[in-house]
């Protein structure tokens, strides 16, 4: 159980829950129910992370499902448990990355995090609960459908909060890659790639680096304020295991095809999270030049 009682409120959390969207919303609810029923949380996580990956490549995975329709926004931030939890994790990512950037004599510009329910409009297109949490480089915002957390904690049991924190920290990791220029380099390399398998390799390295950054975050948060409890890291590792491409393909009854991986195997995701967590050092996260992933 992460100690999530921050006094500070982040300026970067925007609550858009309760916003209704016309168009494909009903279809998406049906899709999410189907995925949960058929594949469980792993299916949702697959959608979440695959969706996030597609967004990073500039594709809107929900584009075909959405029939347009204007999203309306409600700005009234409620102070429920979910928003307090999200606020706390966001504050802790701001604290940690501000320090890390300061160590390198630069200033951290934190991303905004948009909490939404149903669907939401982003610079990357429309997103829904079926897209799962994702980072949009176009507007530099993390999008989070909070029903995802309910599902995650139900499946992982009561202290499932570190798994949720890991997901947020991973998305913030993509923000770091955007401001350091890594994302752009990866997109350029993918455009020059000889085929899909090679393009996927770059994607895997980028995802594993985001996992490693989540580990760096956990290390720094722990170091400064005794943030974590026993079992939190194991919980993060279990989450990392559950969402490895090989595990997901197996549990979906499909053949394991490494060339189609976009996020890395369970073992790789655990290894890179651990590399970041053990060192607390971003230089331990150079997946692009690593001899072994
Ligand atoms: Zn990702």
PDB file of C-alpha atoms and ligand atoms in Angstrom:
ATOM      1  CA  UNK A   1       0.000   0.000   0.000  1.00  0.00           C
ATOM      2  CA  UNK A   2       1.584   3.220  -1.161  1.00  0.00           C
ATOM      3  CA  UNK A   3       1.437   5.939   1.463  1.00  0.00           C
ATOM      4  CA  UNK A   4      -0.718   8.287  -0.497  1.00  0.00           C
ATOM      5  CA  UNK A   5      -1.515  11.157   1.776  1.00  0.00           C
ATOM      6  CA  UNK A   6      -0.014  14.152   0.025  1.00  0.00           C
ATOM      7  CA  UNK A   7      -0.796  17.549   1.449  1.00  0.00           C
ATOM      8  CA  UNK A   8      -0.160  19.320  -1.806  1.00  0.00           C
ATOM      9  CA  UNK A   9      -2.695  19.398  -4.599  1.00  0.00           C
ATOM     10  CA  UNK A  10      -1.153  19.153  -8.042  1.00  0.00           C
ATOM     11  CA  UNK A  11      -2.012  21.932 -10.482  1.00  0.00           C
ATOM     12  CA  UNK A  12      -1.701  19.395 -13.251  1.00  0.00           C
ATOM     13  CA  UNK A  13      -4.641  17.094 -12.570  1.00  0.00           C
ATOM     14  CA  UNK A  14      -7.805  17.869 -14.435  1.00  0.00           C
ATOM     15  CA  UNK A  15     -10.993  16.033 -13.614  1.00  0.00           C
ATOM     16  CA  UNK A  16     -13.250  15.520 -16.598  1.00  0.00           C
ATOM     17  CA  UNK A  17     -15.194  12.612 -15.238  1.00  0.00           C
ATOM     18  CA  UNK A  18     -18.895  12.659 -15.822  1.00  0.00           C
ATOM     19  CA  UNK A  19     -18.455  14.062 -19.293  1.00  0.00           C
ATOM     20  CA  UNK A  20     -20.756  12.339 -21.733  1.00  0.00           C
ATOM     21  CA  UNK A  21     -19.915  11.736 -25.356  1.00  0.00           C
ATOM     22  CA  UNK A  22     -22.284  10.817 -28.106  1.00  0.00           C
ATOM     23  CA  UNK A  23     -21.325   8.565 -30.977  1.00  0.00           C
ATOM     24  CA  UNK A  24     -19.498   5.326 -30.317  1.00  0.00           C
ATOM     25  CA  UNK A  25     -19.693   5.423 -26.522  1.00  0.00           C
ATOM     26  CA  UNK A  26     -22.280   2.627 -26.245  1.00  0.00           C
ATOM     27  CA  UNK A  27     -20.285   0.417 -28.547  1.00  0.00           C
ATOM     28  CA  UNK A  28     -17.170   0.999 -26.481  1.00  0.00           C
ATOM     29  CA  UNK A  29     -18.904   0.039 -23.243  1.00  0.00           C
ATOM     30  CA  UNK A  30     -19.957  -3.199 -24.918  1.00  0.00           C
ATOM     31  CA  UNK A  31     -16.392  -3.754 -26.157  1.00  0.00           C
ATOM     32  CA  UNK A  32     -14.853  -3.188 -22.729  1.00  0.00           C
ATOM     33  CA  UNK A  33     -17.354  -5.538 -21.065  1.00  0.00           C
ATOM     34  CA  UNK A  34     -16.589  -8.145 -23.681  1.00  0.00           C
ATOM     35  CA  UNK A  35     -12.829  -7.815 -23.221  1.00  0.00           C
ATOM     36  CA  UNK A  36     -13.073  -8.001 -19.428  1.00  0.00           C
ATOM     37  CA  UNK A  37     -15.371 -11.018 -19.651  1.00  0.00           C
ATOM     38  CA  UNK A  38     -13.270 -12.814 -22.201  1.00  0.00           C
ATOM     39  CA  UNK A  39      -9.699 -11.912 -21.275  1.00  0.00           C
ATOM     40  CA  UNK A  40      -9.967 -10.353 -17.823  1.00  0.00           C
ATOM     41  CA  UNK A  41      -7.749  -7.549 -16.692  1.00  0.00           C
ATOM     42  CA  UNK A  42      -4.931  -8.711 -18.922  1.00  0.00           C
ATOM     43  CA  UNK A  43      -7.087  -8.025 -21.917  1.00  0.00           C
ATOM     44  CA  UNK A  44      -7.847  -4.551 -20.610  1.00  0.00           C
ATOM     45  CA  UNK A  45      -4.189  -3.943 -19.894  1.00  0.00           C
ATOM     46  CA  UNK A  46      -3.300  -5.157 -23.370  1.00  0.00           C
ATOM     47  CA  UNK A  47      -5.797  -2.728 -24.831  1.00  0.00           C
ATOM     48  CA  UNK A  48      -4.502  -0.040 -22.513  1.00  0.00           C
ATOM     49  CA  UNK A  49      -0.860  -0.454 -23.388  1.00  0.00           C
ATOM     50  CA  UNK A  50      -1.384  -1.334 -27.027  1.00  0.00           C
ATOM     51  CA  UNK A  51      -3.639   1.692 -27.300  1.00  0.00           C
ATOM     52  CA  UNK A  52      -0.989   3.842 -25.651  1.00  0.00           C
ATOM     53  CA  UNK A  53       1.592   2.494 -28.054  1.00  0.00           C
ATOM     54  CA  UNK A  54      -0.582   3.309 -31.033  1.00  0.00           C
ATOM     55  CA  UNK A  55      -1.080   6.834 -29.755  1.00  0.00           C
ATOM     56  CA  UNK A  56       2.649   7.249 -29.502  1.00  0.00           C
ATOM     57  CA  UNK A  57       2.925   6.243 -33.126  1.00  0.00           C
ATOM     58  CA  UNK A  58       0.349   8.871 -33.954  1.00  0.00           C
ATOM     59  CA  UNK A  59      -2.501   6.441 -34.610  1.00  0.00           C
ATOM     60  CA  UNK A  60      -5.885   6.761 -32.976  1.00  0.00           C
ATOM     61  CA  UNK A  61      -6.917   3.181 -32.211  1.00  0.00           C
ATOM     62  CA  UNK A  62     -10.470   4.249 -31.444  1.00  0.00           C
ATOM     63  CA  UNK A  63     -10.879   6.224 -34.629  1.00  0.00           C
ATOM     64  CA  UNK A  64     -12.900   3.512 -36.315  1.00  0.00           C
ATOM     65  CA  UNK A  65     -15.196   3.010 -33.381  1.00  0.00           C
ATOM     66  CA  UNK A  66     -15.960   6.615 -32.748  1.00  0.00           C
ATOM     67  CA  UNK A  67     -18.731   8.168 -34.724  1.00  0.00           C
ATOM     68  CA  UNK A  68     -17.668  11.649 -33.772  1.00  0.00           C
ATOM     69  CA  UNK A  69     -20.014  13.502 -31.492  1.00  0.00           C
ATOM     70  CA  UNK A  70     -18.960  16.316 -29.254  1.00  0.00           C
ATOM     71  CA  UNK A  71     -17.533  15.601 -25.836  1.00  0.00           C
ATOM     72  CA  UNK A  72     -18.757  17.839 -23.100  1.00  0.00           C
ATOM     73  CA  UNK A  73     -16.581  18.622 -20.162  1.00  0.00           C
ATOM     74  CA  UNK A  74     -17.280  19.117 -16.521  1.00  0.00           C
ATOM     75  CA  UNK A  75     -14.524  20.821 -14.638  1.00  0.00           C
ATOM     76  CA  UNK A  76     -15.871  20.204 -11.142  1.00  0.00           C
ATOM     77  CA  UNK A  77     -13.125  18.256  -9.435  1.00  0.00           C
ATOM     78  CA  UNK A  78     -14.449  15.869  -6.856  1.00  0.00           C
ATOM     79  CA  UNK A  79     -12.386  14.855  -3.890  1.00  0.00           C
ATOM     80  CA  UNK A  80     -13.085  11.169  -3.840  1.00  0.00           C
ATOM     81  CA  UNK A  81     -10.644   8.389  -3.172  1.00  0.00           C
ATOM     82  CA  UNK A  82      -9.712   7.852  -6.813  1.00  0.00           C
ATOM     83  CA  UNK A  83      -8.855  11.497  -7.408  1.00  0.00           C
ATOM     84  CA  UNK A  84      -6.910  11.729  -4.144  1.00  0.00           C
ATOM     85  CA  UNK A  85      -4.935   8.680  -5.118  1.00  0.00           C
ATOM     86  CA  UNK A  86      -4.220   9.999  -8.594  1.00  0.00           C
ATOM     87  CA  UNK A  87      -3.287  13.401  -7.167  1.00  0.00           C
ATOM     88  CA  UNK A  88      -0.843  11.763  -4.810  1.00  0.00           C
ATOM     89  CA  UNK A  89       0.908   9.749  -7.483  1.00  0.00           C
ATOM     90  CA  UNK A  90       1.082  12.772  -9.787  1.00  0.00           C
ATOM     91  CA  UNK A  91       2.550  14.946  -7.005  1.00  0.00           C
ATOM     92  CA  UNK A  92       5.142  12.277  -6.315  1.00  0.00           C
ATOM     93  CA  UNK A  93       6.103  12.052 -10.000  1.00  0.00           C
ATOM     94  CA  UNK A  94       6.434  15.856 -10.060  1.00  0.00           C
ATOM     95  CA  UNK A  95       8.646  15.810  -6.961  1.00  0.00           C
ATOM     96  CA  UNK A  96      10.885  13.072  -8.281  1.00  0.00           C
ATOM     97  CA  UNK A  97      11.305  14.278 -11.872  1.00  0.00           C
ATOM     98  CA  UNK A  98      11.786  17.887 -10.763  1.00  0.00           C
ATOM     99  CA  UNK A  99      14.711  16.685  -8.631  1.00  0.00           C
ATOM    100  CA  UNK A 100      16.179  14.518 -11.370  1.00  0.00           C
ATOM    101  CA  UNK A 101      16.025  17.344 -13.922  1.00  0.00           C
ATOM    102  CA  UNK A 102      17.501  19.770 -11.375  1.00  0.00           C
ATOM    103  CA  UNK A 103      20.428  17.394 -10.906  1.00  0.00           C
ATOM    104  CA  UNK A 104      21.056  17.813 -14.624  1.00  0.00           C
ATOM    105  CA  UNK A 105      20.650  21.594 -14.338  1.00  0.00           C
ATOM    106  CA  UNK A 106      17.389  21.701 -16.215  1.00  0.00           C
ATOM    107  CA  UNK A 107      13.795  22.424 -15.364  1.00  0.00           C
ATOM    108  CA  UNK A 108      11.108  19.782 -15.477  1.00  0.00           C
ATOM    109  CA  UNK A 109       7.884  20.633 -17.228  1.00  0.00           C
ATOM    110  CA  UNK A 110       5.328  18.215 -15.836  1.00  0.00           C
ATOM    111  CA  UNK A 111       2.553  16.816 -17.996  1.00  0.00           C
ATOM    112  CA  UNK A 112      -1.084  17.394 -17.232  1.00  0.00           C
ATOM    113  CA  UNK A 113      -3.112  14.363 -16.262  1.00  0.00           C
ATOM    114  CA  UNK A 114      -6.715  14.208 -17.405  1.00  0.00           C
ATOM    115  CA  UNK A 115      -9.044  11.942 -15.472  1.00  0.00           C
ATOM    116  CA  UNK A 116     -12.029  10.997 -17.544  1.00  0.00           C
ATOM    117  CA  UNK A 117     -14.916   8.607 -17.688  1.00  0.00           C
ATOM    118  CA  UNK A 118     -16.582   7.358 -20.840  1.00  0.00           C
ATOM    119  CA  UNK A 119     -14.576   9.066 -23.530  1.00  0.00           C
ATOM    120  CA  UNK A 120     -12.435  12.108 -23.975  1.00  0.00           C
ATOM    121  CA  UNK A 121     -11.065  14.275 -26.739  1.00  0.00           C
ATOM    122  CA  UNK A 122      -7.269  14.566 -26.991  1.00  0.00           C
ATOM    123  CA  UNK A 123      -4.765  15.896 -29.506  1.00  0.00           C
ATOM    124  CA  UNK A 124      -4.336  12.230 -30.457  1.00  0.00           C
ATOM    125  CA  UNK A 125      -8.039  11.853 -31.238  1.00  0.00           C
ATOM    126  CA  UNK A 126     -10.922  10.473 -29.273  1.00  0.00           C
ATOM    127  CA  UNK A 127     -10.138   8.052 -26.491  1.00  0.00           C
ATOM    128  CA  UNK A 128     -12.335   5.849 -24.390  1.00  0.00           C
ATOM    129  CA  UNK A 129     -12.056   3.502 -21.460  1.00  0.00           C
ATOM    130  CA  UNK A 130     -11.168   0.842 -24.034  1.00  0.00           C
ATOM    131  CA  UNK A 131      -8.006   2.737 -24.963  1.00  0.00           C
ATOM    132  CA  UNK A 132      -6.876   2.534 -21.341  1.00  0.00           C
ATOM    133  CA  UNK A 133      -4.403   4.966 -19.828  1.00  0.00           C
ATOM    134  CA  UNK A 134      -2.192   6.619 -22.425  1.00  0.00           C
ATOM    135  CA  UNK A 135       0.126   9.533 -23.007  1.00  0.00           C
ATOM    136  CA  UNK A 136      -0.499  11.838 -25.943  1.00  0.00           C
ATOM    137  CA  UNK A 137       2.710  13.546 -27.131  1.00  0.00           C
ATOM    138  CA  UNK A 138       0.634  15.995 -29.190  1.00  0.00           C
ATOM    139  CA  UNK A 139      -0.746  17.784 -26.140  1.00  0.00           C
ATOM    140  CA  UNK A 140       1.720  16.337 -23.614  1.00  0.00           C
ATOM    141  CA  UNK A 141      -1.044  14.995 -21.433  1.00  0.00           C
ATOM    142  CA  UNK A 142      -1.658  11.693 -19.672  1.00  0.00           C
ATOM    143  CA  UNK A 143      -5.208  10.393 -19.994  1.00  0.00           C
ATOM    144  CA  UNK A 144      -6.677   8.139 -17.397  1.00  0.00           C
ATOM    145  CA  UNK A 145     -10.045   6.490 -17.283  1.00  0.00           C
ATOM    146  CA  UNK A 146     -10.610   5.844 -13.616  1.00  0.00           C
ATOM    147  CA  UNK A 147     -12.779   2.766 -14.125  1.00  0.00           C
ATOM    148  CA  UNK A 148      -9.479   1.172 -15.142  1.00  0.00           C
ATOM    149  CA  UNK A 149      -8.275   1.513 -11.563  1.00  0.00           C
ATOM    150  CA  UNK A 150     -11.424  -0.017 -10.106  1.00  0.00           C
ATOM    151  CA  UNK A 151     -10.911  -2.994 -12.360  1.00  0.00           C
ATOM    152  CA  UNK A 152      -7.208  -3.198 -11.593  1.00  0.00           C
ATOM    153  CA  UNK A 153      -7.666  -3.148  -7.826  1.00  0.00           C
ATOM    154  CA  UNK A 154     -10.509  -5.670  -7.996  1.00  0.00           C
ATOM    155  CA  UNK A 155      -8.313  -8.063  -9.892  1.00  0.00           C
ATOM    156  CA  UNK A 156      -5.160  -7.504  -7.883  1.00  0.00           C
ATOM    157  CA  UNK A 157      -6.932  -7.491  -4.538  1.00  0.00           C
ATOM    158  CA  UNK A 158      -7.121  -4.712  -1.989  1.00  0.00           C
ATOM    159  CA  UNK A 159      -3.552  -3.423  -2.066  1.00  0.00           C
ATOM    160  CA  UNK A 160      -3.541  -3.090  -5.845  1.00  0.00           C
ATOM    161  CA  UNK A 161      -2.586   0.524  -5.688  1.00  0.00           C
ATOM    162  CA  UNK A 162       1.058   0.140  -6.547  1.00  0.00           C
ATOM    163  CA  UNK A 163       0.093  -1.564  -9.786  1.00  0.00           C
ATOM    164  CA  UNK A 164      -1.959   1.537 -10.587  1.00  0.00           C
ATOM    165  CA  UNK A 165       0.902   3.823  -9.562  1.00  0.00           C
ATOM    166  CA  UNK A 166       3.199   1.857 -11.867  1.00  0.00           C
ATOM    167  CA  UNK A 167       0.845   2.472 -14.781  1.00  0.00           C
ATOM    168  CA  UNK A 168       0.821   6.242 -14.129  1.00  0.00           C
ATOM    169  CA  UNK A 169       4.604   6.299 -13.669  1.00  0.00           C
ATOM    170  CA  UNK A 170       5.006   4.396 -16.963  1.00  0.00           C
ATOM    171  CA  UNK A 171       2.894   6.983 -18.819  1.00  0.00           C
ATOM    172  CA  UNK A 172       4.896   9.804 -17.218  1.00  0.00           C
ATOM    173  CA  UNK A 173       7.942   7.906 -18.512  1.00  0.00           C
ATOM    174  CA  UNK A 174       6.622   8.474 -22.043  1.00  0.00           C
ATOM    175  CA  UNK A 175       6.381  12.174 -21.224  1.00  0.00           C
ATOM    176  CA  UNK A 176      10.050  12.140 -20.216  1.00  0.00           C
ATOM    177  CA  UNK A 177      10.862  10.485 -23.554  1.00  0.00           C
ATOM    178  CA  UNK A 178       8.949  13.221 -25.341  1.00  0.00           C
ATOM    179  CA  UNK A 179      10.752  16.094 -23.650  1.00  0.00           C
ATOM    180  CA  UNK A 180      14.155  14.460 -24.027  1.00  0.00           C
ATOM    181  CA  UNK A 181      13.529  13.830 -27.732  1.00  0.00           C
ATOM    182  CA  UNK A 182      13.717  10.028 -27.497  1.00  0.00           C
ATOM    183  CA  UNK A 183      10.157   9.611 -28.794  1.00  0.00           C
ATOM    184  CA  UNK A 184      10.959  11.663 -31.873  1.00  0.00           C
ATOM    185  CA  UNK A 185      14.125   9.706 -32.572  1.00  0.00           C
ATOM    186  CA  UNK A 186      12.161   6.482 -32.259  1.00  0.00           C
ATOM    187  CA  UNK A 187       9.478   7.688 -34.665  1.00  0.00           C
ATOM    188  CA  UNK A 188      12.165   8.729 -37.170  1.00  0.00           C
ATOM    189  CA  UNK A 189      13.910   5.361 -36.822  1.00  0.00           C
ATOM    190  CA  UNK A 190      10.591   3.582 -37.306  1.00  0.00           C
ATOM    191  CA  UNK A 191       9.981   5.480 -40.519  1.00  0.00           C
ATOM    192  CA  UNK A 192      13.348   4.303 -41.820  1.00  0.00           C
ATOM    193  CA  UNK A 193      12.761   0.746 -40.590  1.00  0.00           C
ATOM    194  CA  UNK A 194      12.845  -2.076 -43.136  1.00  0.00           C
ATOM    195  CA  UNK A 195       9.564  -3.520 -41.954  1.00  0.00           C
ATOM    196  CA  UNK A 196       7.084  -3.939 -39.168  1.00  0.00           C
ATOM    197  CA  UNK A 197       9.266  -6.286 -37.118  1.00  0.00           C
ATOM    198  CA  UNK A 198      12.061  -3.729 -36.978  1.00  0.00           C
ATOM    199  CA  UNK A 199       9.624  -0.906 -36.203  1.00  0.00           C
ATOM    200  CA  UNK A 200       8.217  -3.026 -33.374  1.00  0.00           C
ATOM    201  CA  UNK A 201      11.714  -3.525 -31.971  1.00  0.00           C
ATOM    202  CA  UNK A 202      12.069   0.233 -31.533  1.00  0.00           C
ATOM    203  CA  UNK A 203       8.648   0.327 -29.928  1.00  0.00           C
ATOM    204  CA  UNK A 204       9.635  -2.410 -27.460  1.00  0.00           C
ATOM    205  CA  UNK A 205      12.795  -0.510 -26.486  1.00  0.00           C
ATOM    206  CA  UNK A 206      10.762   2.610 -25.906  1.00  0.00           C
ATOM    207  CA  UNK A 207       8.206   0.782 -23.747  1.00  0.00           C
ATOM    208  CA  UNK A 208      10.890  -0.964 -21.703  1.00  0.00           C
ATOM    209  CA  UNK A 209      12.581   2.378 -21.112  1.00  0.00           C
ATOM    210  CA  UNK A 210       9.263   3.749 -19.797  1.00  0.00           C
ATOM    211  CA  UNK A 211       9.082   0.721 -17.469  1.00  0.00           C
ATOM    212  CA  UNK A 212      12.618   1.491 -16.299  1.00  0.00           C
ATOM    213  CA  UNK A 213      11.659   5.128 -15.666  1.00  0.00           C
ATOM    214  CA  UNK A 214       8.735   3.888 -13.569  1.00  0.00           C
ATOM    215  CA  UNK A 215      11.318   1.947 -11.545  1.00  0.00           C
ATOM    216  CA  UNK A 216      13.514   5.036 -11.181  1.00  0.00           C
ATOM    217  CA  UNK A 217      10.479   6.905  -9.912  1.00  0.00           C
ATOM    218  CA  UNK A 218       9.690   4.186  -7.353  1.00  0.00           C
ATOM    219  CA  UNK A 219      13.302   4.240  -6.124  1.00  0.00           C
ATOM    220  CA  UNK A 220      13.399   8.015  -5.709  1.00  0.00           C
ATOM    221  CA  UNK A 221       9.978   8.222  -4.087  1.00  0.00           C
ATOM    222  CA  UNK A 222      11.012   5.527  -1.643  1.00  0.00           C
ATOM    223  CA  UNK A 223      14.372   7.108  -0.929  1.00  0.00           C
ATOM    224  CA  UNK A 224      12.975  10.503  -0.022  1.00  0.00           C
ATOM    225  CA  UNK A 225       9.964   9.698   2.053  1.00  0.00           C
ATOM    226  CA  UNK A 226       9.744   6.010   2.803  1.00  0.00           C
ATOM    227  CA  UNK A 227       6.986   5.919   0.271  1.00  0.00           C
ATOM    228  CA  UNK A 228       6.469   2.222  -0.256  1.00  0.00           C
ATOM    229  CA  UNK A 229       5.432  -0.649   1.923  1.00  0.00           C
ATOM    230  CA  UNK A 230       6.564  -4.245   1.827  1.00  0.00           C
ATOM    231  CA  UNK A 231       4.990  -5.942  -1.115  1.00  0.00           C
ATOM    232  CA  UNK A 232       4.611  -2.855  -3.295  1.00  0.00           C
ATOM    233  CA  UNK A 233       7.501  -3.717  -5.572  1.00  0.00           C
ATOM    234  CA  UNK A 234       6.312  -7.314  -5.839  1.00  0.00           C
ATOM    235  CA  UNK A 235       2.941  -5.903  -6.824  1.00  0.00           C
ATOM    236  CA  UNK A 236       4.551  -3.759  -9.510  1.00  0.00           C
ATOM    237  CA  UNK A 237       6.477  -6.767 -10.758  1.00  0.00           C
ATOM    238  CA  UNK A 238       3.297  -8.832 -10.883  1.00  0.00           C
ATOM    239  CA  UNK A 239       1.644  -6.091 -12.901  1.00  0.00           C
ATOM    240  CA  UNK A 240       4.670  -5.979 -15.203  1.00  0.00           C
ATOM    241  CA  UNK A 241       4.473  -9.743 -15.575  1.00  0.00           C
ATOM    242  CA  UNK A 242       0.754  -9.718 -16.324  1.00  0.00           C
ATOM    243  CA  UNK A 243       1.164  -7.271 -19.195  1.00  0.00           C
ATOM    244  CA  UNK A 244       4.152  -8.794 -20.978  1.00  0.00           C
ATOM    245  CA  UNK A 245       3.430  -9.455 -24.653  1.00  0.00           C
ATOM    246  CA  UNK A 246       4.217 -13.172 -24.401  1.00  0.00           C
ATOM    247  CA  UNK A 247       1.963 -13.633 -21.376  1.00  0.00           C
ATOM    248  CA  UNK A 248      -0.821 -11.693 -23.055  1.00  0.00           C
ATOM    249  CA  UNK A 249      -0.565 -13.684 -26.254  1.00  0.00           C
ATOM    250  CA  UNK A 250      -0.575 -16.961 -24.326  1.00  0.00           C
ATOM    251  CA  UNK A 251      -3.538 -16.021 -22.156  1.00  0.00           C
ATOM    252  CA  UNK A 252      -5.453 -14.962 -25.255  1.00  0.00           C
ATOM    253  CA  UNK A 253      -4.836 -18.439 -26.665  1.00  0.00           C
ATOM    254  CA  UNK A 254      -2.586 -17.128 -29.408  1.00  0.00           C
ATOM    255  CA  UNK A 255       0.783 -18.283 -30.617  1.00  0.00           C
ATOM    256  CA  UNK A 256       3.683 -16.335 -29.121  1.00  0.00           C
ATOM    257  CA  UNK A 257       5.211 -14.325 -31.953  1.00  0.00           C
ATOM    258  CA  UNK A 258       8.149 -12.188 -30.774  1.00  0.00           C
ATOM    259  CA  UNK A 259       8.235 -10.150 -34.009  1.00  0.00           C
ATOM    260  CA  UNK A 260       4.785  -8.795 -33.157  1.00  0.00           C
ATOM    261  CA  UNK A 261       5.779  -7.654 -29.677  1.00  0.00           C
ATOM    262  CA  UNK A 262       5.392  -3.958 -28.998  1.00  0.00           C
ATOM    263  CA  UNK A 263       6.006  -3.818 -25.236  1.00  0.00           C
ATOM    264  CA  UNK A 264       8.404  -6.658 -24.461  1.00  0.00           C
ATOM    265  CA  UNK A 265       8.067  -9.945 -22.652  1.00  0.00           C
ATOM    266  CA  UNK A 266       7.015 -10.282 -19.021  1.00  0.00           C
ATOM    267  CA  UNK A 267      10.624 -11.045 -18.074  1.00  0.00           C
ATOM    268  CA  UNK A 268      11.906  -7.997 -19.961  1.00  0.00           C
ATOM    269  CA  UNK A 269       9.336  -5.668 -18.423  1.00  0.00           C
ATOM    270  CA  UNK A 270      10.199  -6.928 -14.950  1.00  0.00           C
ATOM    271  CA  UNK A 271      13.913  -6.678 -15.673  1.00  0.00           C
ATOM    272  CA  UNK A 272      13.758  -3.054 -16.819  1.00  0.00           C
ATOM    273  CA  UNK A 273      11.443  -1.949 -14.043  1.00  0.00           C
ATOM    274  CA  UNK A 274      13.896  -3.550 -11.642  1.00  0.00           C
ATOM    275  CA  UNK A 275      16.917  -1.916 -13.336  1.00  0.00           C
ATOM    276  CA  UNK A 276      15.362   1.476 -12.696  1.00  0.00           C
ATOM    277  CA  UNK A 277      14.206   0.600  -9.216  1.00  0.00           C
ATOM    278  CA  UNK A 278      17.557  -0.816  -8.130  1.00  0.00           C
ATOM    279  CA  UNK A 279      19.599   2.175  -9.248  1.00  0.00           C
ATOM    280  CA  UNK A 280      17.236   5.154  -9.220  1.00  0.00           C
ATOM    281  CA  UNK A 281      19.366   6.312 -12.122  1.00  0.00           C
ATOM    282  CA  UNK A 282      17.992   7.188 -15.563  1.00  0.00           C
ATOM    283  CA  UNK A 283      21.294   6.224 -17.165  1.00  0.00           C
ATOM    284  CA  UNK A 284      20.460   2.629 -16.221  1.00  0.00           C
ATOM    285  CA  UNK A 285      17.524   2.878 -18.640  1.00  0.00           C
ATOM    286  CA  UNK A 286      19.333   3.005 -21.969  1.00  0.00           C
ATOM    287  CA  UNK A 287      17.365   0.206 -23.591  1.00  0.00           C
ATOM    288  CA  UNK A 288      18.433   1.452 -27.020  1.00  0.00           C
ATOM    289  CA  UNK A 289      22.098   0.596 -26.475  1.00  0.00           C
ATOM    290  CA  UNK A 290      21.694  -2.354 -24.143  1.00  0.00           C
ATOM    291  CA  UNK A 291      23.450  -5.562 -25.145  1.00  0.00           C
ATOM    292  CA  UNK A 292      20.450  -7.477 -23.888  1.00  0.00           C
ATOM    293  CA  UNK A 293      16.874  -6.362 -23.356  1.00  0.00           C
TER     294      UNK A 293
HETATM  295 ZN1  LIG B   1       3.754   2.574 -22.773  1.00  0.00          ZN
END
